Amino acid sequence: MYKLLLILKYLRKRRIAWVSLIAVMLCTTMVIVVISVMGGWLRMFRESFHSISGDIIVQGRSMLGFPHYHEMIKRIEALPDVKAAAPVIRSFGLVNINNQIRSGVSVIGYPPNISQVNGFTTSLFRMTGAKELAFSLIPGHDYRTPPGFSSRGKDPKTWDGMIVGDGVIGLRKNKEGNVDRDTDVIFNAYVVLTVMPLSPEKATPDLTDKTMRFFWIVDDSRTKVHLYDSNTVYVAFDALQQDLQMDARDNEPARASDIQIAIKPGANLAAARDRIARIVDDVTTSHGYDFRFPYSVKTWEETHATFLGAVEKEKVLVTFLFSIISIVAIFLIFCIFYMIVVEKTRDIGIIKSVGATASGVASIFLGYGAAIGIVGGGLGLLAGWLIIHNINGLHTWLGKIMGIQIWNPEVYLFDTIPNTMNPREVAIIVAIAIVSSILGALVPAYRAARMHPIEALRWE
Amino acid sequence: MPLTSPSTTTPATQTILRASAIRKSFRMGDSRIEILKHIDLAVRAGEFLAIEGRSGSGKSTLMHLLGALDVAETGAIEYQGQDFSSMSAAQRSRLRNRHFGFVFQFYHLLPELNVLENTLLPPMIELSWIAFHAQRAALRQRAADVLDQLGLSHRLKHRPNQLSGGERQRVAIARALMNNPKVLFADEPTGNLDAETGRQIMDVLEKLHQDHAQTILMVTHDRTLAAKADRILLLKDGRLTTEPK
Ligand SMILES: Nc1ncnc2c1ncn2[C@@H]1O[C@H](COP(=O)(O)OP(=O)(O)OP(=O)(O)O)[C@@H](O)[C@H]1O
Ligand SMILES: [Mg+2]
């Protein structure tokens, strides 16, 4: 009983204890903020990467892609764990936008059912979340041949639709921080896309083979992965396949670059990958293995392992660094508690002479440490929560008064600083704060427990 | 409610605390000084015993040994027939808590606690949180009564540093009496007080002894204080002798 009373009295009357309390609080806040931002960042990163690639990818390792994808998809979709599978073409091309922007871009060809395997359609502005991805022109829009542009007699109303990564056309943020999309400008922009077909028969491409196609921009996409958004354009799978001469022709079957596969929720990713790999191998060998069309079967995590791994390592590193800083707090508690024990030596003698046991005295100081850990950790949690939930406002405000911008969207990929807390991680951090405080109090408590009552009473 | 319940279990002539052939020395650098050489002592239940001796003669040391606060090198100390050396540290702690009361020269109150809380310290140490709260009202009443009889009823919420020396010593006495001790140890209880206040404290002790047959073992260097006791022993050269009256 006296233990609780003394702990409370010491907490209230010993100002020095507040120093350790504040140290615990600051360390808790610091680690919570760092882990939450880094963890949130990693989560956003993973979600974005996952969103653009489906769960499992059969990836052609040559620019030629690989054949027999229809047969593969049919058999893959028959697997019980698989929700859907869709072919994708990846290539490179040159764009000329409005005769103003000319640049080399990644070109991706998506089939209409792509929304079943990845989250691409959620990244769109106009057709957000469309079930079927359509590259048709915007109904009712007045398409005219741009002045001075030679469309070689092709009616502008029959051109194809193209979706561009929002970075390709150089979108800017307005004063409110929202992406400024002048739709008049976007939807009146025409694009000439030039791609280079590769023939499996020829050793080098024939430059006269190049194909050109006219597009209107029908939408723009923001996958949040800067790499994609800055220089990728999306067109219809069939059109791109034709232009790259990957469609079925002569004696060659049609080819695709990738097959993206979505598996059912709860299904085992690795097991599904292995089953799919077996099907793909089976289909390939049944047609006679062709060394010109190598492929690999990977989960989305494996596909983006280099990026995800780097971010994961960074999180571990930063957590480690801040944990080292937090050890300082333990030492602070240790020093302060040692001081308090020395200062309270006579009191320890008194309560021992009145019958307190060694373990009773030790538990006063351990309880004191725990109390500091609980209160400090709790306040740290509160402060961390407040900071995390207002982090973007804080960041803007800091930027305004000090003119610094720590979070550069170009570097960190995302416009906003992640502001979610993982309850499990936070619980662990607070628990560590409490345990550390008790650890810091351990040696002083042991010293107090061992103190001889008479020596303690004689202490000057 | 009386300050202490009259001891009905132990007749007045029975020995409550017995020391035989006690020896205690302290190390001073390389050498050892023997403070207590050979002490034989029997404290009878209900008596007021004074041990007189010059400063540095080892009175406090002896009292600490008898109060189970320290351990003798040789010899045995028995409380109600039980040898201290056969008790565990926890048992000795319990003995100090339940059966002994201590009053020191320098009061030794806890500065963070008020008068009432300081007085309640022994039951607070003895009882668990739940047990204490179950008996809270009764214990507070008991503490208030003890403090009242010592003339401190108007000081319950004061902290030790707001009290005079005499008041502090009375709080210390109240704390010592809180658990109805069988033996009350007093080490120079008036040593830090002026003559008048010292006399008041002595009156309190005498009254306790007379009215409630409280066993008191007082240690002092002051012959006139010792004279208030039933029996005086002289501590000299590490041995006890009967005081020639
Ligand atoms: N822990 C210790 N270490 C070394 N010497 C000690 C220790 N405790 C007591 N002494 C010595 O033992 C001797 C007796 O001390 P004690 O406190 O018992 O004397 P006392 O008779 O109570 O004196 P006073 O009347 O001044 O209180 C002193 O000389 C003291 O220096
Ligand atoms: Mg002394």
XYZ file of C-alpha atoms in Angstrom, chain A residues 1-6 8-14 343-344 346-359 452-460, chain B residues 26 61 64 69-71 89-90 93-94 96-98 102 104 106-114 117 121-129 132-133 159 175:
76
model
C 0.000 0.000 0.000
C 2.740 2.449 1.011
C 4.438 1.713 -2.290
C 1.639 3.190 -4.349
C 1.370 6.180 -2.048
C 5.099 6.846 -2.176
C 2.457 8.956 -6.347
C 4.058 11.347 -3.864
C 7.452 11.042 -5.517
C 5.926 11.570 -8.948
C 4.180 14.703 -7.797
C 6.757 16.194 -5.479
C 10.028 15.316 -7.229
C 18.730 11.545 -2.039
C 16.095 9.300 -0.462
C 17.374 8.132 4.779
C 13.722 7.637 3.808
C 14.587 4.141 2.682
C 16.153 3.556 6.099
C 13.005 4.855 7.766
C 10.569 2.659 5.920
C 12.868 -0.326 6.394
C 13.061 0.320 10.136
C 9.268 0.434 10.205
C 9.176 -2.980 8.598
C 9.377 -2.629 4.810
C 11.097 -5.573 3.142
C 13.847 -5.360 0.526
C 11.454 -6.422 -2.211
C 21.107 -1.569 5.303
C 18.490 0.214 7.406
C 21.001 1.520 9.943
C 23.507 2.721 7.380
C 20.650 4.379 5.541
C 19.456 6.103 8.704
C 22.978 7.309 9.467
C 23.286 8.730 5.957
C 24.082 12.414 5.896
C 32.994 -2.082 13.475
C 24.309 0.124 18.358
C 19.620 -1.479 16.872
C 17.667 -3.573 12.808
C 21.190 -4.945 12.827
C 22.826 -8.292 13.437
C 14.936 -11.040 6.779
C 11.250 -10.854 5.934
C 10.872 -6.950 8.966
C 7.509 -8.199 10.096
C 9.730 -4.659 13.513
C 6.450 -3.796 11.894
C 4.094 -5.680 14.197
C 11.052 2.982 17.169
C 14.796 8.127 17.012
C 16.182 12.810 14.612
C 12.458 11.932 14.305
C 12.949 10.285 10.902
C 9.639 11.197 9.329
C 9.021 10.968 5.589
C 9.021 14.553 4.280
C 6.592 13.856 1.421
C 3.888 12.489 3.698
C 1.692 14.495 6.031
C 0.155 9.479 6.501
C 3.006 4.136 7.668
C 3.286 0.889 9.729
C -0.178 -0.446 8.738
C 0.389 0.784 5.181
C 3.577 -1.273 5.037
C 1.947 -4.249 6.676
C -1.230 -4.420 4.629
C -1.909 -4.881 0.958
C -3.674 -2.144 -0.921
C -5.675 -1.339 3.832
C -8.649 0.102 2.042
C 3.897 18.058 6.529
C 3.892 6.215 14.306
